[in-house]
Amino acid sequence: MPASFATAELLLRLEANPWFAGLPAADRKAVLAASERQHLAAGEMLFRQGDAVPPGQGAFYGVVKGGIKASSLREDGKEAILVVLEAGNWFGEISLIDRLPRTHDATAVGETEVLALPRPAFDRMMKRPAFALAVCRLLAGRVRSLYGMVEDATLRSTRARVARRLLLLARGDATQARDPRPVVPVSQEALAMMLGVSRQTLSKELQGLAREGAIELGYGRIAIASASRLEQFGVDS
């Protein structure tokens, strides 16, 4: 159990996420009190797609620092990145609710620290109405995001998909903060994996968005030059 100073530090980091900050104070403290801290090296897997979660095992995870990449392998063996969960985000609830295997790989992006709320504690927390409702909202947000990805993949042009994903990433992808960050914290290689396109195709679209003044490209970085301009390209004409 963390000391009081460490608990205050954890609260500060986790409350940067709107979902956790929206929990009643008593629920936030109860989650921290029952959670265990885990450290992951860069590239270390927290769990794999298809892993069974036996009764009484498994956990609901919160990212304290670093990041967790949720991904799966395509039929051709290439990796498809679904989302990168940054500090403050919680995940892993699906298998604890439906008792089915893990839906994706969860891998540390850089040195990462997570809180693990063990399944027995998660089950107790789910008996609290406010926490259970918050988990329902968390799942609803994931469903909306997945519907958006399916819509983008089937109905929108590649440029619109790139623009929309950049806007999501600028707001923290899963976090969806109100104000976008000026620099998108993802490599072009990872962005291509998220969109399921080749590096060459992505480079062409990024160059086009840069010429239009929506983004600025630098070595290993993508900066948002104009969020409003990028939003325009996110809607196919």
Short mmCIF file of C-alpha atoms in Angstrom, two decimals:
data_model
loop_
_atom_site.label_atom_id
_atom_site.label_comp_id
_atom_site.label_asym_id
_atom_site.label_seq_id
_atom_site.Cartn_x
_atom_site.Cartn_y
_atom_site.Cartn_z
CA MET A 1 0.00 0.00 0.00
CA PRO A 2 1.56 3.36 -0.98
CA ALA A 3 2.43 5.92 1.65
CA SER A 4 0.19 9.01 1.94
CA PHE A 5 2.57 11.12 -0.15
CA ALA A 6 2.66 8.47 -2.87
CA THR A 7 -1.14 8.19 -2.72
CA ALA A 8 -1.48 11.94 -3.23
CA GLU A 9 0.96 11.76 -6.14
CA LEU A 10 -1.01 8.92 -7.74
CA LEU A 11 -4.27 10.82 -7.34
CA LEU A 12 -2.76 13.84 -9.04
CA ARG A 13 -1.63 11.79 -12.02
CA LEU A 14 -4.79 9.75 -12.38
CA GLU A 15 -7.18 12.65 -11.89
CA ALA A 16 -5.80 14.19 -15.08
CA ASN A 17 -8.12 11.71 -16.79
CA PRO A 18 -11.78 12.88 -16.87
CA TRP A 19 -13.11 9.38 -16.21
CA PHE A 20 -11.19 8.79 -12.99
CA ALA A 21 -11.63 12.40 -11.86
CA GLY A 22 -15.39 11.96 -12.24
CA LEU A 23 -15.55 9.17 -9.66
CA PRO A 24 -16.68 10.10 -6.14
CA ALA A 25 -13.70 10.84 -3.90
CA ALA A 26 -14.46 7.80 -1.73
CA ASP A 27 -14.40 5.53 -4.78
CA ARG A 28 -11.12 6.99 -6.04
CA LYS A 29 -9.49 6.39 -2.67
CA ALA A 30 -10.95 2.88 -2.41
CA VAL A 31 -9.55 1.96 -5.83
CA LEU A 32 -6.08 3.21 -4.86
CA ALA A 33 -6.19 1.44 -1.50
CA ALA A 34 -6.98 -1.92 -3.13
CA SER A 35 -4.60 -1.60 -6.11
CA GLU A 36 -1.07 -2.90 -6.53
CA ARG A 37 1.66 -1.08 -8.47
CA GLN A 38 3.35 -2.93 -11.32
CA HIS A 39 6.40 -1.82 -13.30
CA LEU A 40 6.83 -2.86 -16.92
CA ALA A 41 9.92 -2.55 -19.07
CA ALA A 42 9.63 -1.16 -22.59
CA GLY A 43 8.06 -3.81 -24.81
CA GLU A 44 6.96 -6.00 -21.90
CA MET A 45 3.50 -7.52 -22.31
CA LEU A 46 0.93 -7.15 -19.57
CA PHE A 47 -1.35 -9.71 -21.20
CA ARG A 48 -1.91 -11.31 -24.60
CA GLN A 49 -4.92 -11.54 -26.83
CA GLY A 50 -6.76 -14.78 -26.03
CA ASP A 51 -5.38 -15.09 -22.49
CA ALA A 52 -7.96 -16.72 -20.25
CA VAL A 53 -8.91 -14.94 -17.03
CA PRO A 54 -9.77 -17.67 -14.48
CA PRO A 55 -12.31 -16.95 -11.73
CA GLY A 56 -10.86 -14.71 -9.05
CA GLN A 57 -7.90 -13.69 -11.23
CA GLY A 58 -7.11 -10.84 -13.57
CA ALA A 59 -7.23 -7.11 -12.86
CA PHE A 60 -8.55 -3.73 -13.92
CA TYR A 61 -5.55 -1.56 -14.83
CA GLY A 62 -4.77 2.14 -14.62
CA VAL A 63 -1.75 3.67 -16.34
CA VAL A 64 0.27 5.78 -13.89
CA LYS A 65 3.14 6.68 -16.21
CA GLY A 66 4.37 5.61 -19.62
CA GLY A 67 1.78 4.00 -21.88
CA ILE A 68 0.09 0.77 -22.90
CA LYS A 69 -0.35 -0.19 -26.53
CA ALA A 70 -3.49 -2.19 -27.26
CA SER A 71 -2.92 -4.17 -30.45
CA SER A 72 -3.55 -7.38 -32.34
CA LEU A 73 -1.99 -9.22 -35.27
CA ARG A 74 -3.54 -9.05 -38.71
CA GLU A 75 -3.87 -12.11 -40.93
CA ASP A 76 -0.60 -11.19 -42.67
CA GLY A 77 1.20 -11.18 -39.33
CA LYS A 78 1.56 -7.40 -39.17
CA GLU A 79 0.63 -5.56 -36.02
CA ALA A 80 -2.52 -3.44 -35.90
CA ILE A 81 -2.50 -0.85 -33.11
CA LEU A 82 -5.98 -0.14 -31.77
CA VAL A 83 -5.12 2.56 -29.25
CA VAL A 84 -2.29 3.83 -27.06
CA LEU A 85 -3.44 4.30 -23.47
CA GLU A 86 -1.58 7.13 -21.78
CA ALA A 87 -1.23 7.96 -18.10
CA GLY A 88 -4.60 8.28 -16.37
CA ASN A 89 -6.42 5.76 -18.54
CA TRP A 90 -8.01 2.57 -17.18
CA PHE A 91 -8.54 -0.65 -19.10
CA GLY A 92 -9.00 -4.41 -18.84
CA GLU A 93 -12.58 -4.36 -17.58
CA ILE A 94 -14.10 -6.32 -20.47
CA SER A 95 -12.79 -9.75 -19.48
CA LEU A 96 -13.63 -9.12 -15.84
CA ILE A 97 -17.25 -8.46 -16.81
CA ASP A 98 -17.94 -11.10 -19.47
CA ARG A 99 -15.48 -13.73 -18.12
CA LEU A 100 -14.09 -14.28 -21.63
CA PRO A 101 -10.44 -14.16 -22.79
CA ARG A 102 -8.54 -10.91 -23.30
CA THR A 103 -9.52 -9.12 -26.50
CA HIS A 104 -6.08 -7.77 -27.48
CA ASP A 105 -2.39 -7.61 -26.59
CA ALA A 106 -1.42 -5.02 -23.97
CA THR A 107 2.23 -3.96 -24.28
CA ALA A 108 4.25 -1.31 -22.46
CA VAL A 109 5.35 1.68 -24.54
CA GLY A 110 8.58 2.69 -22.85
CA GLU A 111 9.11 2.29 -19.12
CA THR A 112 5.58 2.02 -17.74
CA GLU A 113 3.90 1.83 -14.36
CA VAL A 114 0.34 0.63 -13.87
CA LEU A 115 -2.02 0.14 -10.98
CA ALA A 116 -3.70 -3.25 -10.91
CA LEU A 117 -7.07 -3.48 -9.17
CA PRO A 118 -7.44 -7.26 -8.52
CA ARG A 119 -10.61 -8.91 -9.69
CA PRO A 120 -12.07 -9.51 -6.20
CA ALA A 121 -11.65 -5.80 -5.42
CA PHE A 122 -13.07 -4.86 -8.84
CA ASP A 123 -16.11 -7.05 -8.17
CA ARG A 124 -16.61 -5.32 -4.80
CA MET A 125 -16.29 -1.89 -6.42
CA MET A 126 -18.90 -2.88 -9.03
CA LYS A 127 -21.43 -3.18 -6.18
CA ARG A 128 -21.04 0.57 -5.67
CA PRO A 129 -23.62 2.27 -7.92
CA ALA A 130 -21.44 5.26 -8.86
CA PHE A 131 -18.47 3.08 -9.80
CA ALA A 132 -20.61 0.61 -11.77
CA LEU A 133 -22.21 3.49 -13.69
CA ALA A 134 -18.76 4.94 -14.39
CA VAL A 135 -17.59 1.60 -15.81
CA CYS A 136 -20.71 1.52 -18.02
CA ARG A 137 -19.78 4.98 -19.31
CA LEU A 138 -16.21 3.83 -19.89
CA LEU A 139 -17.49 0.91 -21.98
CA ALA A 140 -19.92 3.19 -23.83
CA GLY A 141 -17.01 5.45 -24.74
CA ARG A 142 -15.07 2.50 -26.10
CA VAL A 143 -18.06 1.38 -28.19
CA ARG A 144 -18.46 4.87 -29.64
CA SER A 145 -14.77 4.96 -30.48
CA LEU A 146 -14.90 1.56 -32.17
CA TYR A 147 -17.99 2.54 -34.16
CA GLY A 148 -16.12 5.64 -35.27
CA MET A 149 -13.14 3.57 -36.41
CA VAL A 150 -15.39 1.21 -38.37
CA GLU A 151 -17.16 4.16 -39.97
CA ASP A 152 -13.85 5.79 -40.87
CA ALA A 153 -12.47 2.57 -42.38
CA THR A 154 -15.55 1.91 -44.52
CA LEU A 155 -16.86 5.36 -45.45
CA ARG A 156 -14.05 7.92 -45.34
CA SER A 157 -11.08 8.70 -47.54
CA THR A 158 -7.57 7.96 -46.33
CA ARG A 159 -6.85 11.67 -45.82
CA ALA A 160 -9.98 12.11 -43.71
CA ARG A 161 -9.03 9.06 -41.63
CA VAL A 162 -5.52 10.45 -41.05
CA ALA A 163 -6.88 13.86 -40.04
CA ARG A 164 -9.45 12.39 -37.66
CA ARG A 165 -6.95 10.07 -35.99
CA LEU A 166 -4.48 12.91 -35.52
CA LEU A 167 -7.19 14.91 -33.76
CA LEU A 168 -7.95 11.94 -31.51
CA LEU A 169 -4.28 11.51 -30.67
CA ALA A 170 -3.87 15.22 -30.00
CA ARG A 171 -6.57 14.89 -27.35
CA GLY A 172 -5.00 11.80 -25.83
CA ASP A 173 -6.76 9.15 -27.96
CA ALA A 174 -8.59 7.27 -25.20
CA THR A 175 -8.40 10.22 -22.80
CA GLN A 176 -10.08 12.76 -25.09
CA ALA A 177 -9.07 15.90 -23.24
CA ARG A 178 -10.94 19.08 -24.13
CA ASP A 179 -7.93 20.93 -25.54
CA PRO A 180 -5.67 19.32 -28.16
CA ARG A 181 -1.93 19.14 -27.54
CA PRO A 182 0.33 20.93 -30.03
CA VAL A 183 2.41 17.82 -30.76
CA VAL A 184 1.01 14.36 -31.43
CA PRO A 185 2.98 11.85 -29.30
CA VAL A 186 3.17 9.03 -31.84
CA SER A 187 5.60 7.96 -34.52
CA GLN A 188 4.61 7.77 -38.17
CA GLU A 189 5.21 4.02 -38.04
CA ALA A 190 2.76 3.63 -35.14
CA LEU A 191 0.24 5.91 -36.84
CA ALA A 192 0.40 3.79 -39.99
CA MET A 193 -0.26 0.68 -37.86
CA MET A 194 -3.25 2.38 -36.23
CA LEU A 195 -4.76 3.22 -39.60
CA GLY A 196 -3.83 -0.02 -41.35
CA VAL A 197 -2.04 1.77 -44.21
CA SER A 198 1.49 1.61 -45.56
CA ARG A 199 4.17 4.07 -44.49
CA GLN A 200 4.29 5.38 -48.06
CA THR A 201 0.56 6.07 -48.14
CA LEU A 202 0.66 7.76 -44.74
CA SER A 203 3.66 9.90 -45.74
CA LYS A 204 1.82 11.10 -48.85
CA GLU A 205 -1.25 12.13 -46.83
CA LEU A 206 0.80 13.81 -44.11
CA GLN A 207 2.70 15.81 -46.71
CA GLY A 208 -0.62 16.89 -48.20
CA LEU A 209 -1.95 18.02 -44.81
CA ALA A 210 1.30 19.89 -44.19
CA ARG A 211 1.01 21.74 -47.51
CA GLU A 212 -2.51 22.77 -46.54
CA GLY A 213 -1.30 24.25 -43.26
CA ALA A 214 -3.08 21.74 -41.00
CA ILE A 215 0.07 20.14 -39.55
CA GLU A 216 3.81 20.67 -39.40
CA LEU A 217 6.23 17.80 -39.89
CA GLY A 218 9.61 17.58 -38.18
CA TYR A 219 12.10 14.85 -37.42
CA GLY A 220 10.15 12.24 -35.45
CA ARG A 221 7.24 14.60 -34.70
CA ILE A 222 3.87 15.72 -36.01
CA ALA A 223 2.67 19.10 -34.78
CA ILE A 224 -0.87 20.42 -35.07
CA ALA A 225 -0.59 23.76 -36.88
CA SER A 226 -4.35 24.34 -37.08
CA ALA A 227 -6.87 22.10 -35.31
CA SER A 228 -9.75 23.78 -37.15
CA ARG A 229 -8.06 23.18 -40.50
CA LEU A 230 -7.45 19.56 -39.57
CA GLU A 231 -11.12 19.19 -38.60
CA GLN A 232 -12.10 20.37 -42.07
CA PHE A 233 -10.05 17.60 -43.64
CA GLY A 234 -11.63 15.10 -41.24
CA VAL A 235 -14.94 15.52 -43.06
CA ASP A 236 -15.02 14.18 -46.61
CA SER A 237 -16.47 16.64 -49.11
#
